Amino acid sequence: MCGIIGYIGKKQNVIDLLINGLKSLEYRGYDSAGIAYLEQNEIKVIKAQGKISSLEEKTKNLNVLSTLGIGHTRWATHGKPSNENSHPHRVGRVTLIHNGIIENYQELKEMLIKEGYTFQSQTDTEVVAGLLDFYLKQENDKLTILHQVISMLKGSFALGIIFDDDFNHLYAVRKDSPLILGTTSNMNFIASDIPAIIKYTNQYILLENKDIAILSEEKIQVFDENLNPVNREKLTSPVSIEEAKKAPYEHFMLKEIMEEATLLEKLYSLYGFGTPSFLEKLPDLSKYEKIHIVACGSAMYAGLVGKYMMEEYADIETNVYVASEYRYQKNFYSNKTLVIFISQSGETADTIACLRLVKQLGIDTLALVNVYGSTIAREVDKVLYLYAGVEIAVATTKAYLLQVALLSMLVYHTALAKDLLSEEEQEKIKMSILELPKILDELLKKGITYEASQILSKASDVFFLGRGIDYATSLEGSLKLKEISYLHSEAYQAGELKHGTISLIEQGMPVVTIITDERLIDKTLSNMKEVKSRGAYNILITTKDWISSDDSVDLAITVKEVNPLVQSLLIVPILQLLAYHTAKIKGCDIDQPRNLAKSVTVE
Ligand code: F6R
């Protein structure tokens, strides 16, 4: 979703600073970009539809030394991508950028039109600029104006604001949209995320909801929603400049897949897998009779893998819900229900809304989150971090893998607490887990055969099949393929296809089937034969070498067999690489697929 950067400080090439900042936020997804900066006591605004390179083209001959500027990448919500709808928006003496949605903008717009305002864009954002300008005519104190305007806005917003009569300050406010303040002794920043400012500082402050911040060259003042001055803790980001670069890889997505083995090892060691120290970070999972897992997209699919594991090993009924549905449906809780939220960004609007709903009911909550200090991490009862580092490719890979890994650790420890694992089983699982990072590392270094991706790249439709946990894993494989290669693909429970959808199978259509579960081999092989006899090209991903030679199999990828609790952690990288190479063959924009945003901060 929209990306924000703002700067106030010593004089420097502010256009470069803003554009480079925006480039490092490209992963959030956008369709237009713009900047505003102070030059000769005037605010200049430059905007361009499309990629940041179009904005660069418009600014390439400008060399401006300035103390103040704001920049924005827009992911269209109100009004199509166009120059007029791009930010910054300027009304009267106010220039601003916005991430979020103002739900009541129409009524505010009508009020301002009655007051004589006219608007150039279809956006909700321009209305906020108008509102600030309207109150600026009646009152000069910016804190009072901002406080007044915030109280009138419904929805979510992170705003960066410049007032024409106060070029010594940059103003920022946030409610339910991410915004950080970067700080040094002679430069201060606002940004949607750390990579935008990491070149200048790793020191930052997180704003609480409805905080107002006033930034000057040397200091940052923060006021809470009652306008009391507050000290928000200064944090140090672990993100390094190197982490924000993709070299030596061609794409961030590949870089992030290749990091998976190291991150898995780090996760096991940080949490002390198999030791009592892991349990100290958790609620007593053995007391729950029901678990709800609530998330969106890939995080929800990770939850589905978790469901199969939790039910099988820890004997707890577990249901998985799409966050955008969960909050509007009837849910059944007891005091023995735990709700687990999963989110890479910790800022997904639908997941946040569900968390708030569940907390209001007094139900226990736990979250698996990657981004430190994100809204979900701050509001949930207990949080387990993924420690994946920054994930820049829009399509998640390493965070998904670590979500599944962390879920398997939760399951193992719950089963242990419930006395469900014999000593022999415990030992087997532990051994398997300890050797897993090494096996994954070898698998990643070996890569996958391109042949399968070549087949997929020529198709227009693809099916993924699996049963049980393999079905859950196949959902993620199918999503990865659709989002980055734009191929239509569907994941199906292998036994369900024949109840209607099999009519879609045509000559040469690729069907990717996952078989890891010993108990389901015969059944799933029969399903492969069913599609084969209707013309499908069968690609099998399996741990059982001996079934690769079955006559229904056209192409097989075999993966080392490990304990079933962690087996999907070796299948998923194969699916990720399959999607990656297919998208590469098709020449797609792998790190920033069309229409997608990394952090979905609108409902
Ligand atoms: C797919 C993908 C999305 C996210 C979903 C939830 O590759 O990245 O489906 O998984 O938007 O995002 P988070 O995990 O940030 O809540």
PDB file of N, CA and C and ligand atoms in Angstrom, residues 295-301 342-349 351 368 376 391 393-397 399 403 476 479-480 483 596-600, ligand 1:
ATOM      1  N   ALA A 295      -6.110 -14.989   9.776  1.00  0.00           N
ATOM      2  CA  ALA A 295      -5.057 -14.330   8.988  1.00  0.00           C
ATOM      3  C   ALA A 295      -5.568 -14.113   7.570  1.00  0.00           C
ATOM      4  N   CYS A 296      -4.722 -13.551   6.725  1.00  0.00           N
ATOM      5  CA  CYS A 296      -5.068 -13.331   5.314  1.00  0.00           C
ATOM      6  C   CYS A 296      -4.001 -13.960   4.413  1.00  0.00           C
ATOM      7  N   GLY A 297      -4.410 -14.313   3.204  1.00  0.00           N
ATOM      8  CA  GLY A 297      -3.475 -14.734   2.154  1.00  0.00           C
ATOM      9  C   GLY A 297      -2.556 -15.862   2.596  1.00  0.00           C
ATOM     10  N   SER A 298      -1.271 -15.692   2.303  1.00  0.00           N
ATOM     11  CA  SER A 298      -0.303 -16.740   2.620  1.00  0.00           C
ATOM     12  C   SER A 298      -0.254 -17.025   4.115  1.00  0.00           C
ATOM     13  N   ALA A 299      -0.420 -15.998   4.924  1.00  0.00           N
ATOM     14  CA  ALA A 299      -0.374 -16.194   6.381  1.00  0.00           C
ATOM     15  C   ALA A 299      -1.512 -17.127   6.806  1.00  0.00           C
ATOM     16  N   MET A 300      -2.654 -16.993   6.114  1.00  0.00           N
ATOM     17  CA  MET A 300      -3.789 -17.863   6.417  1.00  0.00           C
ATOM     18  C   MET A 300      -3.474 -19.304   5.961  1.00  0.00           C
ATOM     19  N   TYR A 301      -2.786 -19.429   4.821  1.00  0.00           N
ATOM     20  CA  TYR A 301      -2.408 -20.770   4.358  1.00  0.00           C
ATOM     21  C   TYR A 301      -1.383 -21.414   5.305  1.00  0.00           C
ATOM     22  N   ILE A 342      -1.871 -14.501  12.558  1.00  0.00           N
ATOM     23  CA  ILE A 342      -0.585 -14.643  11.863  1.00  0.00           C
ATOM     24  C   ILE A 342      -0.456 -13.510  10.859  1.00  0.00           C
ATOM     25  N   SER A 343       0.681 -12.812  10.890  1.00  0.00           N
ATOM     26  CA  SER A 343       0.866 -11.705   9.948  1.00  0.00           C
ATOM     27  C   SER A 343       2.346 -11.363   9.814  1.00  0.00           C
ATOM     28  N   GLN A 344       2.821 -11.306   8.592  1.00  0.00           N
ATOM     29  CA  GLN A 344       4.199 -10.878   8.358  1.00  0.00           C
ATOM     30  C   GLN A 344       4.343  -9.419   8.784  1.00  0.00           C
ATOM     31  N   SER A 345       3.488  -8.560   8.205  1.00  0.00           N
ATOM     32  CA  SER A 345       3.640  -7.111   8.423  1.00  0.00           C
ATOM     33  C   SER A 345       3.168  -6.665   9.792  1.00  0.00           C
ATOM     34  N   GLY A 346       2.186  -7.375  10.340  1.00  0.00           N
ATOM     35  CA  GLY A 346       1.574  -6.925  11.596  1.00  0.00           C
ATOM     36  C   GLY A 346       0.690  -5.704  11.389  1.00  0.00           C
ATOM     37  N   GLU A 347       0.438  -5.346  10.126  1.00  0.00           N
ATOM     38  CA  GLU A 347      -0.344  -4.139   9.832  1.00  0.00           C
ATOM     39  C   GLU A 347      -1.539  -4.438   8.936  1.00  0.00           C
ATOM     40  N   THR A 348      -1.848  -5.690   8.688  1.00  0.00           N
ATOM     41  CA  THR A 348      -2.956  -6.017   7.786  1.00  0.00           C
ATOM     42  C   THR A 348      -4.280  -5.608   8.439  1.00  0.00           C
ATOM     43  N   ALA A 349      -5.002  -4.720   7.760  1.00  0.00           N
ATOM     44  CA  ALA A 349      -6.169  -4.074   8.381  1.00  0.00           C
ATOM     45  C   ALA A 349      -7.218  -5.087   8.845  1.00  0.00           C
ATOM     46  N   THR A 351      -6.861  -8.216   9.669  1.00  0.00           N
ATOM     47  CA  THR A 351      -6.386  -9.028  10.801  1.00  0.00           C
ATOM     48  C   THR A 351      -6.410  -8.183  12.082  1.00  0.00           C
ATOM     49  N   LEU A 368       1.720 -14.439  15.692  1.00  0.00           N
ATOM     50  CA  LEU A 368       3.011 -14.742  15.042  1.00  0.00           C
ATOM     51  C   LEU A 368       3.233 -13.619  14.041  1.00  0.00           C
ATOM     52  N   ILE A 376      -0.197  -5.226  15.319  1.00  0.00           N
ATOM     53  CA  ILE A 376      -0.639  -6.514  15.893  1.00  0.00           C
ATOM     54  C   ILE A 376       0.293  -6.927  17.031  1.00  0.00           C
ATOM     55  N   GLU A 391      11.272  -8.270   4.689  1.00  0.00           N
ATOM     56  CA  GLU A 391      10.871  -9.002   3.492  1.00  0.00           C
ATOM     57  C   GLU A 391      10.439  -7.959   2.472  1.00  0.00           C
ATOM     58  N   ALA A 393      10.372  -8.442  -1.290  1.00  0.00           N
ATOM     59  CA  ALA A 393       9.537  -8.912  -2.419  1.00  0.00           C
ATOM     60  C   ALA A 393       8.087  -8.910  -1.958  1.00  0.00           C
ATOM     61  N   VAL A 394       7.194  -8.488  -2.834  1.00  0.00           N
ATOM     62  CA  VAL A 394       5.782  -8.413  -2.442  1.00  0.00           C
ATOM     63  C   VAL A 394       5.263  -9.804  -2.068  1.00  0.00           C
ATOM     64  N   ALA A 395       5.618 -10.810  -2.850  1.00  0.00           N
ATOM     65  CA  ALA A 395       5.151 -12.166  -2.541  1.00  0.00           C
ATOM     66  C   ALA A 395       5.978 -12.718  -1.380  1.00  0.00           C
ATOM     67  N   THR A 396       5.303 -13.129  -0.346  1.00  0.00           N
ATOM     68  CA  THR A 396       6.029 -13.610   0.832  1.00  0.00           C
ATOM     69  C   THR A 396       6.634 -14.993   0.567  1.00  0.00           C
ATOM     70  N   THR A 397       7.834 -15.207   1.076  1.00  0.00           N
ATOM     71  CA  THR A 397       8.457 -16.537   0.974  1.00  0.00           C
ATOM     72  C   THR A 397       9.037 -16.920   2.336  1.00  0.00           C
ATOM     73  N   ALA A 399       8.977 -15.393   5.169  1.00  0.00           N
ATOM     74  CA  ALA A 399       8.095 -15.194   6.327  1.00  0.00           C
ATOM     75  C   ALA A 399       7.094 -16.337   6.422  1.00  0.00           C
ATOM     76  N   GLN A 403       6.646 -18.843   9.486  1.00  0.00           N
ATOM     77  CA  GLN A 403       5.343 -18.984  10.160  1.00  0.00           C
ATOM     78  C   GLN A 403       5.028 -20.467  10.372  1.00  0.00           C
ATOM     79  N   GLU A 476      -0.552 -22.690  -0.957  1.00  0.00           N
ATOM     80  CA  GLU A 476       0.486 -21.654  -1.016  1.00  0.00           C
ATOM     81  C   GLU A 476       1.244 -21.716  -2.347  1.00  0.00           C
ATOM     82  N   LEU A 479      -0.969 -20.074  -4.917  1.00  0.00           N
ATOM     83  CA  LEU A 479      -1.027 -18.608  -4.749  1.00  0.00           C
ATOM     84  C   LEU A 479       0.264 -17.951  -5.247  1.00  0.00           C
ATOM     85  N   LYS A 480       1.405 -18.575  -4.893  1.00  0.00           N
ATOM     86  CA  LYS A 480       2.699 -18.003  -5.324  1.00  0.00           C
ATOM     87  C   LYS A 480       2.747 -17.908  -6.843  1.00  0.00           C
ATOM     88  N   GLU A 483       0.314 -15.132  -8.199  1.00  0.00           N
ATOM     89  CA  GLU A 483       0.617 -13.719  -7.944  1.00  0.00           C
ATOM     90  C   GLU A 483       1.840 -13.212  -8.698  1.00  0.00           C
ATOM     91  N   LEU A 596      -0.604  -5.625  -6.762  1.00  0.00           N
ATOM     92  CA  LEU A 596      -0.434  -6.117  -5.389  1.00  0.00           C
ATOM     93  C   LEU A 596       0.287  -5.115  -4.494  1.00  0.00           C
ATOM     94  N   ALA A 597       0.011  -5.226  -3.214  1.00  0.00           N
ATOM     95  CA  ALA A 597       0.690  -4.397  -2.223  1.00  0.00           C
ATOM     96  C   ALA A 597       1.232  -5.306  -1.142  1.00  0.00           C
ATOM     97  N   LYS A 598       2.373  -4.963  -0.599  1.00  0.00           N
ATOM     98  CA  LYS A 598       3.003  -5.819   0.406  1.00  0.00           C
ATOM     99  C   LYS A 598       2.212  -5.823   1.710  1.00  0.00           C
ATOM    100  N   SER A 599       1.818  -4.622   2.117  1.00  0.00           N
ATOM    101  CA  SER A 599       1.182  -4.547   3.415  1.00  0.00           C
ATOM    102  C   SER A 599      -0.222  -3.983   3.179  1.00  0.00           C
ATOM    103  N   VAL A 600      -1.241  -4.819   3.399  1.00  0.00           N
ATOM    104  CA  VAL A 600      -2.597  -4.417   2.999  1.00  0.00           C
ATOM    105  C   VAL A 600      -3.275  -3.690   4.158  1.00  0.00           C
TER     106      VAL A 600
HETATM  107  C1  F6R B   1       1.190 -13.496  -0.657  1.00  0.00           C
HETATM  108  C2  F6R B   1       1.171 -12.477   0.366  1.00  0.00           C
HETATM  109  C3  F6R B   1      -0.136 -12.100   0.957  1.00  0.00           C
HETATM  110  C4  F6R B   1       0.027 -11.882   2.481  1.00  0.00           C
HETATM  111  C5  F6R B   1      -1.285 -11.322   3.066  1.00  0.00           C
HETATM  112  C6  F6R B   1      -1.175 -11.124   4.570  1.00  0.00           C
HETATM  113  O1  F6R B   1       2.488 -13.720  -1.121  1.00  0.00           O
HETATM  114  O2  F6R B   1       2.186 -11.929   0.721  1.00  0.00           O
HETATM  115  O3  F6R B   1      -1.120 -13.027   0.684  1.00  0.00           O
HETATM  116  O4  F6R B   1       0.362 -13.097   3.065  1.00  0.00           O
HETATM  117  O5  F6R B   1      -1.591 -10.106   2.463  1.00  0.00           O
HETATM  118  O6  F6R B   1      -0.161 -10.223   4.891  1.00  0.00           O
HETATM  119  P1  F6R B   1       0.465 -10.181   6.329  1.00  0.00           P
HETATM  120  O7  F6R B   1       1.163 -11.482   6.539  1.00  0.00           O
HETATM  121  O8  F6R B   1       1.404  -9.021   6.311  1.00  0.00           O
HETATM  122  O9  F6R B   1      -0.679  -9.996   7.294  1.00  0.00           O
END
